[in-house]
Every structure is written in structure tokens, then in C-alpha cells.
Amino acid sequence: MPFPSTLTAPVLQGRRVRLEPLTHQHAPALALAASENRDTYQFTWVPAAASVPAYIDEQLGRAAAGSLMPYAQISLTSGQAVGATAYWDPRPWPDSTDLCAVEVGFTWLAASAQGTGINTEAKYLLFRHAFEQWRVARLDLKTDARNTRCRAALTAAGTHFEGVLRSWSRSWAPGETGRLRDSAMYSIVAADWPATRTHLESRLAIDT
């Protein structure tokens, strides 16, 4: 199912990061971001610098089909795009077009932007908008079960681990084209959100 036609990708801004709908204007900065150290990208789809225009085309194609709302992550310190993220896989309520659940994914950051609080704040902005503006009942996140770094970050963000689904989704690991990965599944539901919001706001205050 596509996103309801009444929903658009809003600009979301915090103190460290601004999330802007992804366009080809972000390509030069994303190419620089993708050309930094890539040691943390073993299980994540991050384009090579030369492939950034094609990567943006692919994400915009998903957006045109209604399955994705892709964002560039803009560092407010530099004013430059330092990575990407997205809402995707929208799911409506039964017998309704209203949004019931959505996933946050397709996330990556330049090596220099990792550990700066940008990832935490971006997650906070995406989560808050989904629960408080779209009124979703559930928000999903998943990662390669082998990606211990991402799994630790999701746990630190206050999400709930739900288990590992074997051979669940496409592998992005180098050399594994056409193969499936085991996916570690995480979630936040509406009842969790007040406590998760408090937790994230405390983390962001500590990071300041």
C-alpha cells in the first residue's frame, strides 16, 4: 500500500540535524559523505560516491510509487548533507486509508557524522512526527541480524527487540547480491511513545 495521498514528507528540524526531502541537489554533498571511511557499512546500503545520482533516482522511484519518503540528513553545523534516512513500508488500518504503521529505515551517515548525536536526533524527529502528527499505532525498524553496531543503536534509542526473522529481507552485505538476510526486528508502539520520547530527550540533553 502507498502512503495516503494526504501525507507529505515534511521538513523536520532539531538542533543538530535537519531532515529534508531527498533531491538531486543533495547529490554532491552525499557523494562526499559516502567517500569517507566505509568500515561501518558492512551490512548497510550506502552508495559509492559515483553511484549517488543512481541511488537518488532509485529512492525517488520508490517515493513516486508511494512506498517511501526519503530524506537527506543535513548537519546544522556544516549545512551539508551527511547521510540519508526514510519513512517506508506504510500500512493502513483495516478498511481505511489512514496510516496505522510505518517503518524507519534506509539510514546511513558519513563516518564524520557518526557519534555526534545526529542519528539520535534524526530518529527522535522521525518518531515524534509519526506518533504525534500521523498518529500511527506502531513504528518498525529492522537491520541485518549481524549488524551489532546498528542493533546497539536501536536499543539505545528505546526501541523494543522483537526477535530475528530468518531469511526475511534482502542482504545489502558486499558479495551477497541476490541473497536473503536474517533481520533483527525492533518496534515502538503508541503506548511506548511517551516513555521513549522522554528517554530520547534525556539522551539528547546529555549529548548537548
mmCIF file of N, CA and C in Angstrom, residues 5-140:
data_model
loop_
_atom_site.group_PDB
_atom_site.id
_atom_site.type_symbol
_atom_site.label_atom_id
_atom_site.label_comp_id
_atom_site.label_asym_id
_atom_site.label_seq_id
_atom_site.Cartn_x
_atom_site.Cartn_y
_atom_site.Cartn_z
ATOM 1 N N SER A 5 -2.539 9.787 0.197
ATOM 2 C CA SER A 5 -2.245 10.980 -0.606
ATOM 3 C C SER A 5 -2.275 12.257 0.219
ATOM 4 N N THR A 6 -2.889 12.197 1.405
ATOM 5 C CA THR A 6 -2.957 13.381 2.266
ATOM 6 C C THR A 6 -1.660 13.615 3.030
ATOM 7 N N LEU A 7 -0.737 12.644 3.003
ATOM 8 C CA LEU A 7 0.509 12.774 3.753
ATOM 9 C C LEU A 7 1.650 13.178 2.826
ATOM 10 N N THR A 8 2.463 14.100 3.285
ATOM 11 C CA THR A 8 3.649 14.519 2.555
ATOM 12 C C THR A 8 4.857 14.407 3.467
ATOM 13 N N ALA A 9 6.039 14.494 2.874
ATOM 14 C CA ALA A 9 7.269 14.446 3.657
ATOM 15 C C ALA A 9 7.597 15.852 4.152
ATOM 16 N N PRO A 10 7.390 16.138 5.425
ATOM 17 C CA PRO A 10 7.676 17.483 5.931
ATOM 18 C C PRO A 10 9.161 17.638 6.237
ATOM 19 N N VAL A 11 9.648 18.877 6.228
ATOM 20 C CA VAL A 11 10.982 19.157 6.743
ATOM 21 C C VAL A 11 10.915 19.028 8.266
ATOM 22 N N LEU A 12 11.883 18.304 8.837
ATOM 23 C CA LEU A 12 11.933 18.094 10.284
ATOM 24 C C LEU A 12 13.276 18.619 10.783
ATOM 25 N N GLN A 13 13.246 19.518 11.754
ATOM 26 C CA GLN A 13 14.492 20.152 12.197
ATOM 27 C C GLN A 13 14.654 20.100 13.697
ATOM 28 N N GLY A 14 15.864 19.765 14.103
ATOM 29 C CA GLY A 14 16.241 19.809 15.505
ATOM 30 C C GLY A 14 17.363 20.797 15.714
ATOM 31 N N ARG A 15 18.241 20.509 16.690
ATOM 32 C CA ARG A 15 19.376 21.393 16.971
ATOM 33 C C ARG A 15 20.661 20.946 16.285
ATOM 34 N N ARG A 16 20.690 19.681 15.868
ATOM 35 C CA ARG A 16 21.881 19.135 15.222
ATOM 36 C C ARG A 16 21.652 18.826 13.750
ATOM 37 N N VAL A 17 20.408 18.459 13.411
ATOM 38 C CA VAL A 17 20.134 17.947 12.080
ATOM 39 C C VAL A 17 18.815 18.484 11.554
ATOM 40 N N ARG A 18 18.764 18.681 10.245
ATOM 41 C CA ARG A 18 17.522 18.984 9.543
ATOM 42 C C ARG A 18 17.298 17.877 8.511
ATOM 43 N N LEU A 19 16.117 17.316 8.527
ATOM 44 C CA LEU A 19 15.756 16.283 7.565
ATOM 45 C C LEU A 19 14.964 16.938 6.444
ATOM 46 N N GLU A 20 15.530 16.899 5.238
ATOM 47 C CA GLU A 20 14.908 17.498 4.060
ATOM 48 C C GLU A 20 14.539 16.397 3.070
ATOM 49 N N PRO A 21 13.382 16.513 2.405
ATOM 50 C CA PRO A 21 13.069 15.547 1.347
ATOM 51 C C PRO A 21 14.227 15.439 0.354
ATOM 52 N N LEU A 22 14.628 14.218 0.069
ATOM 53 C CA LEU A 22 15.797 13.958 -0.767
ATOM 54 C C LEU A 22 15.574 14.434 -2.206
ATOM 55 N N THR A 23 16.555 15.138 -2.750
ATOM 56 C CA THR A 23 16.529 15.555 -4.158
ATOM 57 C C THR A 23 17.948 15.422 -4.721
ATOM 58 N N HIS A 24 18.072 15.615 -6.033
ATOM 59 C CA HIS A 24 19.395 15.564 -6.649
ATOM 60 C C HIS A 24 20.267 16.743 -6.241
ATOM 61 N N GLN A 25 19.710 17.779 -5.653
ATOM 62 C CA GLN A 25 20.535 18.872 -5.145
ATOM 63 C C GLN A 25 21.448 18.406 -4.011
ATOM 64 N N HIS A 26 21.064 17.302 -3.351
ATOM 65 C CA HIS A 26 21.881 16.773 -2.264
ATOM 66 C C HIS A 26 23.018 15.883 -2.767
ATOM 67 N N ALA A 27 23.049 15.591 -4.062
ATOM 68 C CA ALA A 27 23.994 14.605 -4.587
ATOM 69 C C ALA A 27 25.461 14.946 -4.313
ATOM 70 N N PRO A 28 25.935 16.172 -4.581
ATOM 71 C CA PRO A 28 27.367 16.434 -4.354
ATOM 72 C C PRO A 28 27.802 16.201 -2.904
ATOM 73 N N ALA A 29 26.999 16.680 -1.956
ATOM 74 C CA ALA A 29 27.370 16.506 -0.553
ATOM 75 C C ALA A 29 27.269 15.045 -0.136
ATOM 76 N N LEU A 30 26.267 14.326 -0.627
ATOM 77 C CA LEU A 30 26.146 12.905 -0.291
ATOM 78 C C LEU A 30 27.292 12.104 -0.893
ATOM 79 N N ALA A 31 27.759 12.494 -2.062
ATOM 80 C CA ALA A 31 28.912 11.813 -2.650
ATOM 81 C C ALA A 31 30.146 11.992 -1.766
ATOM 82 N N LEU A 32 30.336 13.196 -1.230
ATOM 83 C CA LEU A 32 31.452 13.414 -0.309
ATOM 84 C C LEU A 32 31.274 12.589 0.964
ATOM 85 N N ALA A 33 30.039 12.558 1.474
ATOM 86 C CA ALA A 33 29.770 11.788 2.690
ATOM 87 C C ALA A 33 30.058 10.302 2.467
ATOM 88 N N ALA A 34 29.641 9.798 1.311
ATOM 89 C CA ALA A 34 29.815 8.376 1.017
ATOM 90 C C ALA A 34 31.263 8.009 0.747
ATOM 91 N N SER A 35 32.114 9.000 0.450
ATOM 92 C CA SER A 35 33.514 8.727 0.151
ATOM 93 C C SER A 35 34.389 8.697 1.402
ATOM 94 N N GLU A 36 33.805 8.993 2.564
ATOM 95 C CA GLU A 36 34.562 8.898 3.816
ATOM 96 C C GLU A 36 34.773 7.425 4.188
ATOM 97 N N ASN A 37 35.418 7.187 5.298
ATOM 98 C CA ASN A 37 35.674 5.817 5.751
ATOM 99 C C ASN A 37 34.388 4.997 5.764
ATOM 100 N N ARG A 38 34.424 3.816 5.180
ATOM 101 C CA ARG A 38 33.238 2.995 4.996
ATOM 102 C C ARG A 38 33.248 1.726 5.867
ATOM 103 N N ASP A 39 34.076 1.697 6.885
ATOM 104 C CA ASP A 39 34.225 0.481 7.682
ATOM 105 C C ASP A 39 32.945 0.073 8.412
ATOM 106 N N THR A 40 32.039 1.021 8.652
ATOM 107 C CA THR A 40 30.811 0.683 9.393
ATOM 108 C C THR A 40 29.659 0.308 8.473
ATOM 109 N N TYR A 41 29.903 0.161 7.181
ATOM 110 C CA TYR A 41 28.824 -0.079 6.227
ATOM 111 C C TYR A 41 28.723 -1.533 5.763
ATOM 112 N N GLN A 42 29.238 -2.482 6.549
ATOM 113 C CA GLN A 42 29.279 -3.868 6.088
ATOM 114 C C GLN A 42 27.900 -4.426 5.749
ATOM 115 N N PHE A 43 26.871 -3.954 6.428
ATOM 116 C CA PHE A 43 25.536 -4.533 6.257
ATOM 117 C C PHE A 43 24.498 -3.505 5.830
ATOM 118 N N THR A 44 24.947 -2.337 5.373
ATOM 119 C CA THR A 44 24.052 -1.217 5.085
ATOM 120 C C THR A 44 24.206 -0.783 3.634
ATOM 121 N N TRP A 45 23.094 -0.423 3.002
ATOM 122 C CA TRP A 45 23.158 0.074 1.625
ATOM 123 C C TRP A 45 23.599 1.528 1.639
ATOM 124 N N VAL A 46 24.853 1.751 1.292
ATOM 125 C CA VAL A 46 25.402 3.103 1.157
ATOM 126 C C VAL A 46 26.042 3.170 -0.219
ATOM 127 N N PRO A 47 25.596 4.072 -1.070
ATOM 128 C CA PRO A 47 26.147 4.103 -2.437
ATOM 129 C C PRO A 47 27.607 4.520 -2.443
ATOM 130 N N ALA A 48 28.344 4.022 -3.426
ATOM 131 C CA ALA A 48 29.659 4.594 -3.694
ATOM 132 C C ALA A 48 29.461 6.020 -4.186
ATOM 133 N N ALA A 49 30.482 6.842 -4.024
ATOM 134 C CA ALA A 49 30.345 8.256 -4.382
ATOM 135 C C ALA A 49 29.845 8.428 -5.812
ATOM 136 N N ALA A 50 30.372 7.656 -6.737
ATOM 137 C CA ALA A 50 29.983 7.798 -8.146
ATOM 138 C C ALA A 50 28.567 7.320 -8.411
ATOM 139 N N SER A 51 28.020 6.521 -7.490
ATOM 140 C CA SER A 51 26.682 5.940 -7.677
ATOM 141 C C SER A 51 25.578 6.752 -7.018
ATOM 142 N N VAL A 52 25.940 7.872 -6.381
ATOM 143 C CA VAL A 52 24.931 8.645 -5.656
ATOM 144 C C VAL A 52 23.779 9.103 -6.552
ATOM 145 N N PRO A 53 23.998 9.623 -7.768
ATOM 146 C CA PRO A 53 22.849 10.007 -8.605
ATOM 147 C C PRO A 53 21.897 8.845 -8.878
ATOM 148 N N ALA A 54 22.443 7.650 -9.154
ATOM 149 C CA ALA A 54 21.592 6.479 -9.389
ATOM 150 C C ALA A 54 20.867 6.071 -8.115
ATOM 151 N N TYR A 55 21.548 6.173 -6.985
ATOM 152 C CA TYR A 55 20.925 5.889 -5.681
ATOM 153 C C TYR A 55 19.732 6.819 -5.445
ATOM 154 N N ILE A 56 19.919 8.110 -5.713
ATOM 155 C CA ILE A 56 18.819 9.055 -5.528
ATOM 156 C C ILE A 56 17.671 8.735 -6.482
ATOM 157 N N ASP A 57 18.005 8.390 -7.737
ATOM 158 C CA ASP A 57 16.953 8.003 -8.690
ATOM 159 C C ASP A 57 16.148 6.825 -8.158
ATOM 160 N N GLU A 58 16.836 5.842 -7.598
ATOM 161 C CA GLU A 58 16.138 4.653 -7.087
ATOM 162 C C GLU A 58 15.226 5.018 -5.923
ATOM 163 N N GLN A 59 15.709 5.849 -5.009
ATOM 164 C CA GLN A 59 14.881 6.255 -3.875
ATOM 165 C C GLN A 59 13.704 7.121 -4.322
ATOM 166 N N LEU A 60 13.931 7.993 -5.292
ATOM 167 C CA LEU A 60 12.830 8.822 -5.791
ATOM 168 C C LEU A 60 11.817 7.974 -6.558
ATOM 169 N N GLY A 61 12.261 6.898 -7.174
ATOM 170 C CA GLY A 61 11.332 5.976 -7.812
ATOM 171 C C GLY A 61 10.424 5.311 -6.795
ATOM 172 N N ARG A 62 10.989 4.922 -5.668
ATOM 173 C CA ARG A 62 10.167 4.358 -4.596
ATOM 174 C C ARG A 62 9.192 5.419 -4.063
ATOM 175 N N ALA A 63 9.676 6.652 -3.966
ATOM 176 C CA ALA A 63 8.805 7.737 -3.491
ATOM 177 C C ALA A 63 7.644 7.945 -4.459
ATOM 178 N N ALA A 64 7.924 7.905 -5.762
ATOM 179 C CA ALA A 64 6.868 8.096 -6.754
ATOM 180 C C ALA A 64 5.828 6.981 -6.684
ATOM 181 N N ALA A 65 6.268 5.788 -6.302
ATOM 182 C CA ALA A 65 5.342 4.663 -6.156
ATOM 183 C C ALA A 65 4.571 4.716 -4.844
ATOM 184 N N GLY A 66 4.953 5.634 -3.958
ATOM 185 C CA GLY A 66 4.231 5.799 -2.697
ATOM 186 C C GLY A 66 4.707 4.911 -1.570
ATOM 187 N N SER A 67 5.824 4.186 -1.776
ATOM 188 C CA SER A 67 6.274 3.254 -0.739
ATOM 189 C C SER A 67 7.334 3.856 0.175
ATOM 190 N N LEU A 68 7.831 5.053 -0.154
ATOM 191 C CA LEU A 68 8.971 5.612 0.564
ATOM 192 C C LEU A 68 8.851 7.123 0.644
ATOM 193 N N MET A 69 9.300 7.700 1.778
ATOM 194 C CA MET A 69 9.511 9.136 1.917
ATOM 195 C C MET A 69 10.973 9.327 2.288
ATOM 196 N N PRO A 70 11.859 9.537 1.285
ATOM 197 C CA PRO A 70 13.286 9.606 1.567
ATOM 198 C C PRO A 70 13.739 10.999 1.985
ATOM 199 N N TYR A 71 14.720 11.030 2.870
ATOM 200 C CA TYR A 71 15.265 12.278 3.399
ATOM 201 C C TYR A 71 16.775 12.330 3.246
ATOM 202 N N ALA A 72 17.287 13.526 3.065
ATOM 203 C CA ALA A 72 18.705 13.818 3.288
ATOM 204 C C ALA A 72 18.848 14.324 4.719
ATOM 205 N N GLN A 73 19.912 13.895 5.388
ATOM 206 C CA GLN A 73 20.212 14.380 6.734
ATOM 207 C C GLN A 73 21.228 15.522 6.609
ATOM 208 N N ILE A 74 20.813 16.710 7.029
ATOM 209 C CA ILE A 74 21.640 17.910 6.888
ATOM 210 C C ILE A 74 22.230 18.275 8.238
ATOM 211 N N SER A 75 23.536 18.294 8.333
ATOM 212 C CA SER A 75 24.192 18.744 9.557
ATOM 213 C C SER A 75 23.992 20.248 9.705
ATOM 214 N N LEU A 76 23.475 20.677 10.843
ATOM 215 C CA LEU A 76 23.291 22.115 11.047
ATOM 216 C C LEU A 76 24.614 22.814 11.348
ATOM 217 N N THR A 77 25.642 22.054 11.660
ATOM 218 C CA THR A 77 26.963 22.652 11.866
ATOM 219 C C THR A 77 27.597 23.045 10.542
ATOM 220 N N SER A 78 27.522 22.141 9.561
ATOM 221 C CA SER A 78 28.163 22.399 8.266
ATOM 222 C C SER A 78 27.203 22.906 7.203
ATOM 223 N N GLY A 79 25.897 22.649 7.390
ATOM 224 C CA GLY A 79 24.920 22.990 6.373
ATOM 225 C C GLY A 79 24.908 22.027 5.204
ATOM 226 N N GLN A 80 25.628 20.901 5.307
ATOM 227 C CA GLN A 80 25.752 19.959 4.212
ATOM 228 C C GLN A 80 25.049 18.642 4.536
ATOM 229 N N ALA A 81 24.606 17.954 3.478
ATOM 230 C CA ALA A 81 24.035 16.618 3.653
ATOM 231 C C ALA A 81 25.135 15.663 4.087
ATOM 232 N N VAL A 82 24.850 14.902 5.146
ATOM 233 C CA VAL A 82 25.841 13.963 5.685
ATOM 234 C C VAL A 82 25.311 12.539 5.705
ATOM 235 N N GLY A 83 24.151 12.312 5.117
ATOM 236 C CA GLY A 83 23.592 10.976 5.087
ATOM 237 C C GLY A 83 22.148 11.009 4.640
ATOM 238 N N ALA A 84 21.480 9.892 4.810
ATOM 239 C CA ALA A 84 20.093 9.761 4.363
ATOM 240 C C ALA A 84 19.316 8.886 5.335
ATOM 241 N N THR A 85 18.002 8.971 5.243
ATOM 242 C CA THR A 85 17.103 8.123 6.019
ATOM 243 C C THR A 85 15.744 8.179 5.332
ATOM 244 N N ALA A 86 14.754 7.472 5.868
ATOM 245 C CA ALA A 86 13.454 7.445 5.200
ATOM 246 C C ALA A 86 12.375 6.870 6.104
ATOM 247 N N TYR A 87 11.147 7.289 5.811
ATOM 248 C CA TYR A 87 9.967 6.523 6.204
ATOM 249 C C TYR A 87 9.661 5.580 5.043
ATOM 250 N N TRP A 88 9.229 4.367 5.366
ATOM 251 C CA TRP A 88 8.817 3.495 4.271
ATOM 252 C C TRP A 88 7.900 2.384 4.777
ATOM 253 N N ASP A 89 7.429 1.570 3.826
ATOM 254 C CA ASP A 89 6.510 0.461 4.093
ATOM 255 C C ASP A 89 5.293 0.923 4.897
ATOM 256 N N PRO A 90 4.525 1.898 4.396
ATOM 257 C CA PRO A 90 3.329 2.355 5.111
ATOM 258 C C PRO A 90 2.255 1.265 5.118
ATOM 259 N N ARG A 91 1.559 1.153 6.236
ATOM 260 C CA ARG A 91 0.491 0.154 6.348
ATOM 261 C C ARG A 91 -0.752 0.823 6.925
ATOM 262 N N PRO A 92 -1.882 0.738 6.232
ATOM 263 C CA PRO A 92 -3.098 1.412 6.698
ATOM 264 C C PRO A 92 -3.854 0.562 7.723
ATOM 265 N N TRP A 93 -4.760 1.207 8.410
ATOM 266 C CA TRP A 93 -5.705 0.485 9.246
ATOM 267 C C TRP A 93 -6.605 -0.389 8.359
ATOM 268 N N PRO A 94 -7.104 -1.491 8.889
ATOM 269 C CA PRO A 94 -8.047 -2.298 8.107
ATOM 270 C C PRO A 94 -9.254 -1.457 7.677
ATOM 271 N N ASP A 95 -9.637 -1.614 6.423
ATOM 272 C CA ASP A 95 -10.801 -0.918 5.867
ATOM 273 C C ASP A 95 -10.673 0.601 5.945
ATOM 274 N N SER A 96 -9.433 1.103 5.857
ATOM 275 C CA SER A 96 -9.209 2.547 5.935
ATOM 276 C C SER A 96 -7.950 2.894 5.152
ATOM 277 N N THR A 97 -7.848 4.138 4.744
ATOM 278 C CA THR A 97 -6.608 4.618 4.132
ATOM 279 C C THR A 97 -5.727 5.344 5.141
ATOM 280 N N ASP A 98 -6.205 5.512 6.383
ATOM 281 C CA ASP A 98 -5.405 6.180 7.405
ATOM 282 C C ASP A 98 -4.210 5.310 7.783
ATOM 283 N N LEU A 99 -3.106 5.956 8.097
ATOM 284 C CA LEU A 99 -1.867 5.241 8.373
ATOM 285 C C LEU A 99 -1.903 4.612 9.764
ATOM 286 N N CYS A 100 -1.655 3.310 9.812
ATOM 287 C CA CYS A 100 -1.600 2.576 11.074
ATOM 288 C C CYS A 100 -0.164 2.380 11.540
ATOM 289 N N ALA A 101 0.723 2.047 10.601
ATOM 290 C CA ALA A 101 2.109 1.737 10.950
ATOM 291 C C ALA A 101 3.029 2.164 9.822
ATOM 292 N N VAL A 102 4.293 2.395 10.178
ATOM 293 C CA VAL A 102 5.288 2.800 9.189
ATOM 294 C C VAL A 102 6.646 2.357 9.712
ATOM 295 N N GLU A 103 7.588 2.205 8.809
ATOM 296 C CA GLU A 103 8.950 1.822 9.186
ATOM 297 C C GLU A 103 9.893 2.998 8.972
ATOM 298 N N VAL A 104 10.930 3.067 9.790
ATOM 299 C CA VAL A 104 12.044 3.989 9.579
ATOM 300 C C VAL A 104 13.245 3.156 9.156
ATOM 301 N N GLY A 105 13.843 3.502 8.024
ATOM 302 C CA GLY A 105 14.962 2.715 7.536
ATOM 303 C C GLY A 105 15.739 3.434 6.455
ATOM 304 N N PHE A 106 16.532 2.657 5.705
ATOM 305 C CA PHE A 106 17.415 3.208 4.664
ATOM 306 C C PHE A 106 18.302 4.320 5.248
ATOM 307 N N THR A 107 18.787 4.095 6.464
ATOM 308 C CA THR A 107 19.539 5.129 7.182
ATOM 309 C C THR A 107 21.036 4.904 7.073
ATOM 310 N N TRP A 108 21.768 5.969 6.741
ATOM 311 C CA TRP A 108 23.227 5.930 6.815
ATOM 312 C C TRP A 108 23.756 7.337 7.067
ATOM 313 N N LEU A 109 24.943 7.387 7.649
ATOM 314 C CA LEU A 109 25.616 8.649 7.939
ATOM 315 C C LEU A 109 27.085 8.555 7.564
ATOM 316 N N ALA A 110 27.636 9.672 7.127
ATOM 317 C CA ALA A 110 29.083 9.754 6.908
ATOM 318 C C ALA A 110 29.811 9.398 8.198
ATOM 319 N N ALA A 111 31.005 8.842 8.049
ATOM 320 C CA ALA A 111 31.778 8.461 9.231
ATOM 321 C C ALA A 111 31.971 9.633 10.186
ATOM 322 N N SER A 112 32.211 10.831 9.642
ATOM 323 C CA SER A 112 32.452 12.010 10.480
ATOM 324 C C SER A 112 31.212 12.465 11.228
ATOM 325 N N ALA A 113 30.024 12.032 10.790
ATOM 326 C CA ALA A 113 28.776 12.420 11.455
ATOM 327 C C ALA A 113 28.318 11.391 12.474
ATOM 328 N N GLN A 114 28.944 10.229 12.478
ATOM 329 C CA GLN A 114 28.574 9.201 13.437
ATOM 330 C C GLN A 114 29.093 9.564 14.824
ATOM 331 N N GLY A 115 28.296 9.286 15.839
ATOM 332 C CA GLY A 115 28.701 9.598 17.202
ATOM 333 C C GLY A 115 28.559 11.058 17.579
ATOM 334 N N THR A 116 27.872 11.846 16.755
ATOM 335 C CA THR A 116 27.723 13.281 17.025
ATOM 336 C C THR A 116 26.358 13.640 17.612
ATOM 337 N N GLY A 117 25.476 12.656 17.736
ATOM 338 C CA GLY A 117 24.110 12.922 18.174
ATOM 339 C C GLY A 117 23.141 13.119 17.024
ATOM 340 N N ILE A 118 23.649 13.203 15.790
ATOM 341 C CA ILE A 118 22.765 13.406 14.641
ATOM 342 C C ILE A 118 21.816 12.227 14.475
ATOM 343 N N ASN A 119 22.336 11.012 14.587
ATOM 344 C CA ASN A 119 21.474 9.842 14.413
ATOM 345 C C ASN A 119 20.372 9.803 15.466
ATOM 346 N N THR A 120 20.727 10.059 16.708
ATOM 347 C CA THR A 120 19.727 10.051 17.779
ATOM 348 C C THR A 120 18.657 11.102 17.539
ATOM 349 N N GLU A 121 19.076 12.306 17.169
ATOM 350 C CA GLU A 121 18.095 13.368 16.962
ATOM 351 C C GLU A 121 17.237 13.103 15.732
ATOM 352 N N ALA A 122 17.821 12.564 14.665
ATOM 353 C CA ALA A 122 17.028 12.242 13.479
ATOM 354 C C ALA A 122 15.958 11.211 13.810
ATOM 355 N N LYS A 123 16.338 10.190 14.571
ATOM 356 C CA LYS A 123 15.352 9.184 14.975
ATOM 357 C C LYS A 123 14.239 9.837 15.802
ATOM 358 N N TYR A 124 14.635 10.687 16.732
ATOM 359 C CA TYR A 124 13.654 11.382 17.568
ATOM 360 C C TYR A 124 12.678 12.187 16.722
ATOM 361 N N LEU A 125 13.170 12.927 15.755
ATOM 362 C CA LEU A 125 12.297 13.742 14.903
ATOM 363 C C LEU A 125 11.344 12.870 14.097
ATOM 364 N N LEU A 126 11.848 11.777 13.527
ATOM 365 C CA LEU A 126 11.010 10.878 12.734
ATOM 366 C C LEU A 126 9.969 10.191 13.606
ATOM 367 N N PHE A 127 10.394 9.707 14.767
ATOM 368 C CA PHE A 127 9.459 9.035 15.669
ATOM 369 C C PHE A 127 8.364 10.005 16.123
ATOM 370 N N ARG A 128 8.780 11.187 16.541
ATOM 371 C CA ARG A 128 7.810 12.160 17.067
ATOM 372 C C ARG A 128 6.774 12.526 16.018
ATOM 373 N N HIS A 129 7.220 12.764 14.793
ATOM 374 C CA HIS A 129 6.258 13.122 13.753
ATOM 375 C C HIS A 129 5.298 11.973 13.474
ATOM 376 N N ALA A 130 5.811 10.759 13.428
ATOM 377 C CA ALA A 130 4.948 9.606 13.142
ATOM 378 C C ALA A 130 3.878 9.429 14.210
ATOM 379 N N PHE A 131 4.262 9.540 15.471
ATOM 380 C CA PHE A 131 3.299 9.299 16.548
ATOM 381 C C PHE A 131 2.411 10.511 16.828
ATOM 382 N N GLU A 132 2.954 11.710 16.745
ATOM 383 C CA GLU A 132 2.189 12.877 17.185
ATOM 384 C C GLU A 132 1.466 13.601 16.063
ATOM 385 N N GLN A 133 1.914 13.447 14.830
ATOM 386 C CA GLN A 133 1.225 14.075 13.703
ATOM 387 C C GLN A 133 0.423 13.060 12.895
ATOM 388 N N TRP A 134 1.033 11.939 12.577
ATOM 389 C CA TRP A 134 0.331 10.917 11.808
ATOM 390 C C TRP A 134 -0.502 9.991 12.683
ATOM 391 N N ARG A 135 -0.221 9.980 13.987
ATOM 392 C CA ARG A 135 -0.968 9.161 14.947
ATOM 393 C C ARG A 135 -0.885 7.676 14.620
ATOM 394 N N VAL A 136 0.298 7.212 14.257
ATOM 395 C CA VAL A 136 0.445 5.794 13.981
ATOM 396 C C VAL A 136 0.334 5.002 15.278
ATOM 397 N N ALA A 137 -0.038 3.733 15.133
ATOM 398 C CA ALA A 137 -0.109 2.834 16.274
ATOM 399 C C ALA A 137 1.213 2.111 16.507
ATOM 400 N N ARG A 138 2.041 2.055 15.457
ATOM 401 C CA ARG A 138 3.266 1.270 15.539
ATOM 402 C C ARG A 138 4.295 1.834 14.586
ATOM 403 N N LEU A 139 5.565 1.775 15.015
ATOM 404 C CA LEU A 139 6.680 2.156 14.175
ATOM 405 C C LEU A 139 7.681 1.004 14.189
ATOM 406 N N ASP A 140 8.116 0.579 13.006
ATOM 407 C CA ASP A 140 9.025 -0.554 12.851
ATOM 408 C C ASP A 140 10.428 -0.091 12.510
#
